[in-house]
XYZ file of C-alpha atoms in Angstrom:
250
model
C -94.638 -49.373 -101.439
C -92.617 -45.969 -101.487
C -90.143 -45.315 -98.918
C -89.506 -41.804 -98.137
C -85.869 -40.707 -98.120
C -83.309 -38.206 -98.918
C -80.092 -39.252 -100.583
C -76.971 -38.508 -98.465
C -74.181 -36.794 -99.837
C -71.902 -37.807 -96.954
C -72.262 -41.246 -97.491
C -70.978 -41.480 -101.009
C -68.237 -38.787 -100.064
C -67.055 -41.112 -97.266
C -67.198 -44.037 -99.629
C -64.441 -42.434 -102.233
C -62.418 -40.411 -99.322
C -61.994 -43.189 -97.079
C -62.213 -46.322 -99.182
C -61.010 -45.643 -102.545
C -58.300 -48.092 -103.638
C -56.326 -45.252 -105.532
C -56.701 -46.308 -109.402
C -55.623 -43.496 -111.509
C -58.383 -41.639 -113.388
C -57.927 -41.133 -116.851
C -59.892 -37.793 -116.938
C -58.363 -34.373 -116.703
C -57.782 -32.959 -113.107
C -60.260 -29.943 -113.136
C -63.039 -29.324 -110.913
C -65.661 -30.657 -112.788
C -64.025 -34.073 -113.433
C -62.882 -34.137 -109.212
C -66.866 -33.626 -108.639
C -67.671 -36.557 -111.057
C -65.157 -38.663 -109.438
C -66.525 -38.081 -106.061
C -69.651 -40.320 -106.477
C -70.261 -43.609 -107.717
C -71.784 -44.180 -110.990
C -72.508 -47.825 -110.837
C -73.537 -50.862 -108.557
C -71.789 -53.782 -109.732
C -70.917 -57.575 -108.722
C -67.496 -58.458 -109.091
C -66.835 -61.739 -110.695
C -64.118 -63.984 -111.589
C -63.809 -65.320 -114.943
C -63.146 -68.803 -116.327
C -59.445 -67.686 -117.184
C -58.791 -66.323 -113.759
C -59.276 -62.826 -114.707
C -62.321 -60.908 -113.318
C -64.987 -59.171 -114.615
C -68.075 -56.724 -113.515
C -71.723 -57.344 -113.841
C -73.541 -53.985 -114.061
C -77.050 -55.219 -113.945
C -78.658 -58.366 -115.348
C -77.486 -58.248 -119.047
C -74.632 -55.831 -118.933
C -70.879 -57.120 -118.241
C -67.884 -54.975 -118.294
C -64.444 -55.589 -118.691
C -61.866 -53.275 -116.729
C -58.782 -52.224 -118.887
C -56.756 -50.857 -116.470
C -57.003 -53.613 -113.525
C -56.410 -57.063 -114.371
C -56.960 -58.961 -110.849
C -59.658 -58.733 -108.463
C -58.653 -56.272 -105.679
C -61.052 -58.396 -103.599
C -59.303 -61.798 -104.536
C -61.339 -64.478 -105.573
C -64.513 -63.617 -103.503
C -67.189 -62.191 -105.314
C -68.831 -59.126 -103.933
C -71.206 -56.244 -104.729
C -69.382 -52.752 -105.081
C -69.926 -49.340 -105.697
C -67.673 -47.980 -108.406
C -66.783 -44.931 -110.499
C -65.691 -45.704 -114.105
C -65.502 -44.322 -117.691
C -66.274 -46.046 -120.807
C -62.957 -46.626 -123.214
C -63.099 -47.411 -126.980
C -61.114 -50.410 -126.525
C -61.994 -54.089 -127.676
C -64.441 -55.653 -124.909
C -64.359 -59.450 -126.117
C -67.276 -61.411 -124.743
C -68.216 -58.612 -122.343
C -70.491 -55.471 -123.290
C -68.141 -52.870 -122.450
C -64.618 -52.011 -121.952
C -64.367 -49.636 -118.917
C -61.682 -47.739 -116.809
C -62.075 -48.174 -113.366
C -61.569 -44.797 -111.485
C -62.107 -46.186 -108.018
C -64.127 -49.303 -106.586
C -64.909 -50.328 -103.060
C -66.897 -53.313 -101.825
C -69.859 -53.128 -99.476
C -70.815 -55.770 -97.065
C -71.865 -58.795 -98.912
C -73.441 -61.920 -97.505
C -75.840 -65.159 -97.788
C -78.943 -65.453 -96.435
C -78.770 -66.123 -92.656
C -79.724 -69.780 -91.382
C -83.394 -69.710 -89.374
C -82.510 -70.332 -85.724
C -86.149 -70.407 -84.849
C -86.968 -69.437 -81.460
C -83.240 -68.077 -81.155
C -84.011 -65.356 -84.191
C -84.975 -62.250 -81.811
C -81.958 -63.176 -79.628
C -79.316 -63.682 -82.551
C -80.434 -61.323 -85.288
C -81.855 -58.709 -82.949
C -85.175 -56.690 -83.729
C -83.495 -53.299 -83.367
C -85.432 -50.808 -86.076
C -84.190 -49.290 -89.555
C -85.144 -47.304 -92.132
C -85.122 -48.756 -95.774
C -83.762 -45.878 -97.884
C -85.615 -45.702 -101.526
C -82.205 -44.982 -103.350
C -80.937 -46.502 -106.631
C -78.359 -48.723 -104.643
C -81.548 -50.647 -103.068
C -82.724 -52.860 -105.360
C -82.619 -56.642 -106.694
C -80.642 -57.426 -109.394
C -77.992 -60.047 -110.810
C -79.186 -62.457 -107.672
C -78.754 -60.150 -104.848
C -80.991 -57.964 -102.706
C -78.696 -54.942 -102.007
C -80.022 -52.288 -99.308
C -78.974 -49.040 -98.197
C -80.755 -48.760 -94.591
C -80.780 -46.032 -92.215
C -80.594 -46.199 -88.223
C -79.014 -44.947 -85.213
C -75.165 -45.550 -84.558
C -73.156 -44.807 -81.261
C -69.904 -46.297 -82.574
C -69.414 -48.529 -79.672
C -70.587 -51.710 -81.486
C -70.396 -53.445 -84.834
C -74.110 -53.854 -86.006
C -75.188 -57.002 -87.008
C -77.541 -57.113 -90.377
C -79.073 -60.204 -91.798
C -81.531 -61.358 -94.374
C -83.963 -64.429 -93.254
C -86.114 -66.435 -95.118
C -89.880 -65.348 -94.538
C -92.025 -68.127 -92.958
C -95.139 -67.393 -95.317
C -96.371 -70.773 -96.695
C -97.954 -68.806 -99.324
C -95.193 -66.629 -100.638
C -91.621 -68.385 -101.051
C -90.252 -64.986 -102.035
C -90.693 -63.228 -99.198
C -87.774 -62.078 -96.733
C -87.194 -60.296 -93.868
C -84.378 -57.847 -92.993
C -83.078 -58.203 -89.209
C -80.786 -55.946 -87.263
C -78.924 -56.208 -83.847
C -77.274 -53.028 -82.563
C -76.276 -54.792 -79.148
C -77.400 -51.928 -77.330
C -75.816 -49.323 -79.606
C -78.787 -47.244 -79.874
C -77.906 -43.778 -79.026
C -75.817 -41.516 -81.221
C -76.086 -39.971 -84.736
C -78.457 -41.175 -87.623
C -76.510 -42.772 -90.525
C -76.861 -45.248 -93.305
C -75.227 -48.173 -94.377
C -75.290 -50.391 -97.313
C -75.333 -54.154 -97.513
C -76.078 -56.984 -100.116
C -77.534 -60.450 -99.898
C -77.306 -62.981 -102.096
C -80.722 -64.761 -102.877
C -79.480 -68.219 -104.118
C -81.647 -69.798 -101.522
C -84.867 -68.416 -103.054
C -86.668 -70.942 -105.423
C -85.703 -70.374 -109.214
C -88.096 -68.194 -110.745
C -87.618 -70.157 -114.059
C -87.062 -67.292 -116.244
C -89.965 -65.097 -114.910
C -89.958 -61.937 -113.059
C -91.759 -62.208 -109.650
C -92.311 -60.015 -106.726
C -89.921 -60.344 -104.280
C -91.512 -58.874 -100.822
C -88.969 -57.359 -97.976
C -90.212 -56.853 -94.575
C -88.375 -54.918 -91.561
C -89.180 -53.335 -88.564
C -89.078 -49.397 -88.764
C -89.069 -46.588 -86.100
C -92.829 -46.454 -86.843
C -93.787 -49.920 -86.881
C -93.511 -52.963 -89.651
C -93.059 -52.047 -93.168
C -92.624 -54.064 -96.148
C -91.722 -53.078 -99.695
C -91.686 -55.211 -103.259
C -88.875 -55.666 -105.590
C -88.861 -57.267 -109.193
C -86.731 -60.154 -108.948
C -85.525 -63.033 -111.337
C -83.336 -65.686 -110.495
C -79.843 -64.866 -111.689
C -79.101 -65.938 -115.297
C -75.737 -64.100 -115.818
C -72.277 -65.628 -116.191
C -70.939 -66.613 -112.637
C -67.912 -68.297 -111.083
C -68.153 -72.233 -110.665
C -67.900 -71.648 -106.930
C -69.207 -68.480 -106.113
C -68.318 -67.318 -102.584
C -70.639 -64.512 -100.984
C -68.299 -63.037 -98.387
C -68.684 -60.446 -95.448
C -66.206 -57.841 -96.310
C -65.477 -54.080 -95.426
C -68.322 -51.637 -94.817
C -68.012 -48.062 -94.385
C -69.646 -48.225 -90.998
C -69.308 -50.826 -87.979
C -71.172 -53.537 -89.565
C -70.798 -57.442 -89.611
């Protein structure tokens, strides 16, 4: 299913301006490079290496070694993050590429929420969203990352979660839930969230269809993603933690 959307430049600009952690760019400070630096050019998983350093998982096969940052800005937490980087001509060791991080910013990263049965609607909500068909909306490296659009009044933190589906014929069915806590009047804006999919059955190396369901402003919708259980290198005890996001989310 194709989901219609228009890319919101405001989201990317806000990410860089408001939450960049200020890495010095290796690029010349001219207009073209300033424009280049304004937007993310990668969505990565920030992972801890065995030696205590950290690396970045770009996709299911590509790993990046930062050359200008030695310790993760997110501590020992494994998170998904937007990043602007440049490749550099330096040794990458066991990793695919060596890179210079121009800036990096974590997005809200969460595990699948527990099924509360009859309490699901009350706790996780049934407020509508639109899932945006964008380059950051995808399943990779054991995560489902979603860009979603809804109404924000600014008076409450919105609660977003992913639940396992209740379809006995499809174990790879999940449901996006949104609780606005009554904060449903205001402007339309976008949020980003990533959900760790380690509670899904192992696909045993195969690529399957992951079905996502959600309640939109025009009724129930669904979309499918190509999904394969994570095969890349991971910390011995990965921790998916809820971290800072651009908008009021939890």
